[in-house]
Amino acid sequence: MILVDSSVWIDYFNGRISPQTERLDGLLGRELLAIGDLILTEVLQGFNDDREFAAAQKLLGSLTVIQIGGIDIAIAAARNYRALQKRGITVRKTIDTVIATRCIESRYELLHSGRDFEPFAKYLGLKTA
């Protein structure tokens, strides 16, 4: 399963073309895609227009929705953050640490365009799509 991060969805809905949005466009309707509950919040809160909000909600609601957090993931995310910090790497957003950890623990691939995920792939086994 491929979890798609808000960084890709936001670019996709804004019509920005990137390797990640092109990949997403190719995966839609062909692969099993997932969105995290917190990612869903991040994406939907960015819509000002009610019709665009409803259209995005319909599209995103057709995906598998994954609960990102929980106590086990919270603890594992803290451990992962600390492991990267010991390497001199500071992840800027806690939510990215939680998302990366959920993917690592559940063996999901992550489609993203955020640089904070790169150390998780390099050092902690995050698989990227």
PDB file of C-alpha atoms in Angstrom:
ATOM      1  CA  MET A   1       0.000   0.000   0.000  1.00  0.00           C
ATOM      2  CA  ILE A   2       1.182   3.519  -0.785  1.00  0.00           C
ATOM      3  CA  LEU A   3       0.456   6.326   1.656  1.00  0.00           C
ATOM      4  CA  VAL A   4       0.387   9.724  -0.049  1.00  0.00           C
ATOM      5  CA  ASP A   5       1.613  12.664   2.005  1.00  0.00           C
ATOM      6  CA  SER A   6      -0.063  16.071   2.118  1.00  0.00           C
ATOM      7  CA  SER A   7       2.947  17.615   0.360  1.00  0.00           C
ATOM      8  CA  VAL A   8       1.979  15.707  -2.783  1.00  0.00           C
ATOM      9  CA  TRP A   9      -1.788  16.162  -2.455  1.00  0.00           C
ATOM     10  CA  ILE A  10      -1.467  19.917  -1.967  1.00  0.00           C
ATOM     11  CA  ASP A  11       0.668  20.245  -5.099  1.00  0.00           C
ATOM     12  CA  TYR A  12      -1.733  17.948  -6.972  1.00  0.00           C
ATOM     13  CA  PHE A  13      -4.836  19.965  -6.078  1.00  0.00           C
ATOM     14  CA  ASN A  14      -3.025  23.237  -6.853  1.00  0.00           C
ATOM     15  CA  GLY A  15      -2.093  21.973 -10.322  1.00  0.00           C
ATOM     16  CA  ARG A  16       1.655  21.967  -9.677  1.00  0.00           C
ATOM     17  CA  ILE A  17       3.452  19.459 -11.854  1.00  0.00           C
ATOM     18  CA  SER A  18       6.284  17.552 -10.214  1.00  0.00           C
ATOM     19  CA  PRO A  19       7.627  14.012 -10.417  1.00  0.00           C
ATOM     20  CA  GLN A  20       5.527  13.208  -7.334  1.00  0.00           C
ATOM     21  CA  THR A  21       2.253  14.604  -8.720  1.00  0.00           C
ATOM     22  CA  GLU A  22       2.886  12.831 -12.015  1.00  0.00           C
ATOM     23  CA  ARG A  23       3.442   9.596 -10.077  1.00  0.00           C
ATOM     24  CA  LEU A  24       0.238  10.177  -8.098  1.00  0.00           C
ATOM     25  CA  ASP A  25      -1.703  10.826 -11.288  1.00  0.00           C
ATOM     26  CA  GLY A  26      -0.419   7.532 -12.692  1.00  0.00           C
ATOM     27  CA  LEU A  27      -1.295   5.615  -9.523  1.00  0.00           C
ATOM     28  CA  LEU A  28      -4.851   6.909  -9.064  1.00  0.00           C
ATOM     29  CA  GLY A  29      -7.301   4.161  -9.975  1.00  0.00           C
ATOM     30  CA  ARG A  30      -4.496   1.656 -10.594  1.00  0.00           C
ATOM     31  CA  GLU A  31      -2.876   1.071  -7.196  1.00  0.00           C
ATOM     32  CA  LEU A  32      -4.118   0.769  -3.637  1.00  0.00           C
ATOM     33  CA  LEU A  33      -3.543   4.242  -2.208  1.00  0.00           C
ATOM     34  CA  ALA A  34      -4.051   5.410   1.335  1.00  0.00           C
ATOM     35  CA  ILE A  35      -4.279   8.715   3.122  1.00  0.00           C
ATOM     36  CA  GLY A  36      -3.669   9.240   6.800  1.00  0.00           C
ATOM     37  CA  ASP A  37      -6.356  10.790   8.952  1.00  0.00           C
ATOM     38  CA  LEU A  38      -4.043  13.661   9.904  1.00  0.00           C
ATOM     39  CA  ILE A  39      -2.947  14.066   6.282  1.00  0.00           C
ATOM     40  CA  LEU A  40      -6.620  14.289   5.316  1.00  0.00           C
ATOM     41  CA  THR A  41      -6.995  17.158   7.791  1.00  0.00           C
ATOM     42  CA  GLU A  42      -3.906  18.948   6.458  1.00  0.00           C
ATOM     43  CA  VAL A  43      -5.138  18.732   2.873  1.00  0.00           C
ATOM     44  CA  LEU A  44      -8.800  19.608   3.399  1.00  0.00           C
ATOM     45  CA  GLN A  45      -8.145  22.582   5.660  1.00  0.00           C
ATOM     46  CA  GLY A  46      -6.411  24.300   2.755  1.00  0.00           C
ATOM     47  CA  PHE A  47      -9.555  24.660   0.628  1.00  0.00           C
ATOM     48  CA  ASN A  48     -11.369  27.995   0.705  1.00  0.00           C
ATOM     49  CA  ASP A  49     -14.061  27.149  -1.845  1.00  0.00           C
ATOM     50  CA  ASP A  50     -16.887  24.877  -0.613  1.00  0.00           C
ATOM     51  CA  ARG A  51     -17.270  23.073  -3.955  1.00  0.00           C
ATOM     52  CA  GLU A  52     -13.548  22.356  -4.200  1.00  0.00           C
ATOM     53  CA  PHE A  53     -13.580  21.157  -0.574  1.00  0.00           C
ATOM     54  CA  ALA A  54     -16.465  18.769  -1.356  1.00  0.00           C
ATOM     55  CA  ALA A  55     -14.787  17.467  -4.518  1.00  0.00           C
ATOM     56  CA  ALA A  56     -11.516  16.857  -2.677  1.00  0.00           C
ATOM     57  CA  GLN A  57     -13.347  15.207   0.219  1.00  0.00           C
ATOM     58  CA  LYS A  58     -15.078  12.867  -2.231  1.00  0.00           C
ATOM     59  CA  LEU A  59     -11.838  11.907  -3.976  1.00  0.00           C
ATOM     60  CA  LEU A  60      -9.854  11.488  -0.767  1.00  0.00           C
ATOM     61  CA  GLY A  61     -12.724   9.639   0.903  1.00  0.00           C
ATOM     62  CA  SER A  62     -12.498   6.964  -1.789  1.00  0.00           C
ATOM     63  CA  LEU A  63      -9.017   6.050  -0.559  1.00  0.00           C
ATOM     64  CA  THR A  64      -8.175   3.818   2.354  1.00  0.00           C
ATOM     65  CA  VAL A  65      -7.944   6.066   5.418  1.00  0.00           C
ATOM     66  CA  ILE A  66      -5.222   5.077   7.878  1.00  0.00           C
ATOM     67  CA  GLN A  67      -5.085   6.115  11.526  1.00  0.00           C
ATOM     68  CA  ILE A  68      -1.656   7.697  11.754  1.00  0.00           C
ATOM     69  CA  GLY A  69      -1.148   7.875  15.512  1.00  0.00           C
ATOM     70  CA  GLY A  70      -1.830   5.840  18.604  1.00  0.00           C
ATOM     71  CA  ILE A  71       0.339   5.119  21.612  1.00  0.00           C
ATOM     72  CA  ASP A  72       2.632   2.571  19.963  1.00  0.00           C
ATOM     73  CA  ILE A  73       3.319   4.851  17.006  1.00  0.00           C
ATOM     74  CA  ALA A  74       3.807   7.838  19.316  1.00  0.00           C
ATOM     75  CA  ILE A  75       6.507   6.016  21.262  1.00  0.00           C
ATOM     76  CA  ALA A  76       8.154   4.610  18.138  1.00  0.00           C
ATOM     77  CA  ALA A  77       8.098   8.090  16.561  1.00  0.00           C
ATOM     78  CA  ALA A  78       9.847   9.543  19.601  1.00  0.00           C
ATOM     79  CA  ARG A  79      12.485   6.811  19.344  1.00  0.00           C
ATOM     80  CA  ASN A  80      12.958   7.507  15.630  1.00  0.00           C
ATOM     81  CA  TYR A  81      13.237  11.243  16.245  1.00  0.00           C
ATOM     82  CA  ARG A  82      15.885  10.614  18.912  1.00  0.00           C
ATOM     83  CA  ALA A  83      17.780   8.201  16.647  1.00  0.00           C
ATOM     84  CA  LEU A  84      17.984  10.835  13.928  1.00  0.00           C
ATOM     85  CA  GLN A  85      18.864  13.543  16.428  1.00  0.00           C
ATOM     86  CA  LYS A  86      21.826  11.427  17.587  1.00  0.00           C
ATOM     87  CA  ARG A  87      23.004  11.539  13.963  1.00  0.00           C
ATOM     88  CA  GLY A  88      22.767  15.339  14.028  1.00  0.00           C
ATOM     89  CA  ILE A  89      19.501  15.424  12.071  1.00  0.00           C
ATOM     90  CA  THR A  90      16.568  17.451  13.361  1.00  0.00           C
ATOM     91  CA  VAL A  91      13.200  16.779  11.763  1.00  0.00           C
ATOM     92  CA  ARG A  92      11.296  20.059  11.531  1.00  0.00           C
ATOM     93  CA  LYS A  93       7.744  18.755  11.930  1.00  0.00           C
ATOM     94  CA  THR A  94       6.557  16.248  14.503  1.00  0.00           C
ATOM     95  CA  ILE A  95       3.766  15.141  12.182  1.00  0.00           C
ATOM     96  CA  ASP A  96       6.358  14.074   9.587  1.00  0.00           C
ATOM     97  CA  THR A  97       8.056  11.936  12.220  1.00  0.00           C
ATOM     98  CA  VAL A  98       4.718  10.306  13.061  1.00  0.00           C
ATOM     99  CA  ILE A  99       3.817   9.740   9.388  1.00  0.00           C
ATOM    100  CA  ALA A 100       7.226   8.258   8.577  1.00  0.00           C
ATOM    101  CA  THR A 101       7.058   6.015  11.633  1.00  0.00           C
ATOM    102  CA  ARG A 102       3.556   4.754  10.741  1.00  0.00           C
ATOM    103  CA  CYS A 103       4.862   3.865   7.287  1.00  0.00           C
ATOM    104  CA  ILE A 104       7.950   2.123   8.646  1.00  0.00           C
ATOM    105  CA  GLU A 105       5.984   0.143  11.231  1.00  0.00           C
ATOM    106  CA  SER A 106       3.182  -0.841   8.819  1.00  0.00           C
ATOM    107  CA  ARG A 107       5.490  -1.355   5.825  1.00  0.00           C
ATOM    108  CA  TYR A 108       3.687   1.213   3.689  1.00  0.00           C
ATOM    109  CA  GLU A 109       5.491   3.021   0.925  1.00  0.00           C
ATOM    110  CA  LEU A 110       5.332   6.804   1.213  1.00  0.00           C
ATOM    111  CA  LEU A 111       4.850   9.117  -1.742  1.00  0.00           C
ATOM    112  CA  HIS A 112       6.098  12.513  -0.604  1.00  0.00           C
ATOM    113  CA  SER A 113       7.929  15.633  -1.670  1.00  0.00           C
ATOM    114  CA  GLY A 114       9.136  16.714   1.768  1.00  0.00           C
ATOM    115  CA  ARG A 115      12.833  16.691   2.590  1.00  0.00           C
ATOM    116  CA  ASP A 116      12.214  15.735   6.223  1.00  0.00           C
ATOM    117  CA  PHE A 117      11.353  12.198   5.106  1.00  0.00           C
ATOM    118  CA  GLU A 118      14.739  11.587   3.469  1.00  0.00           C
ATOM    119  CA  PRO A 119      16.631  10.701   6.690  1.00  0.00           C
ATOM    120  CA  PHE A 120      13.907   8.189   7.571  1.00  0.00           C
ATOM    121  CA  ALA A 121      14.539   6.474   4.247  1.00  0.00           C
ATOM    122  CA  LYS A 122      18.315   6.664   4.536  1.00  0.00           C
ATOM    123  CA  TYR A 123      18.704   5.538   8.147  1.00  0.00           C
ATOM    124  CA  LEU A 124      15.460   3.979   9.407  1.00  0.00           C
ATOM    125  CA  GLY A 125      14.088   1.910   6.540  1.00  0.00           C
ATOM    126  CA  LEU A 126      11.274   4.099   5.220  1.00  0.00           C
ATOM    127  CA  LYS A 127      10.278   2.903   1.763  1.00  0.00           C
ATOM    128  CA  THR A 128       9.358   5.641  -0.674  1.00  0.00           C
ATOM    129  CA  ALA A 129       7.182   5.363  -3.751  1.00  0.00           C
TER     130      ALA A 129
END
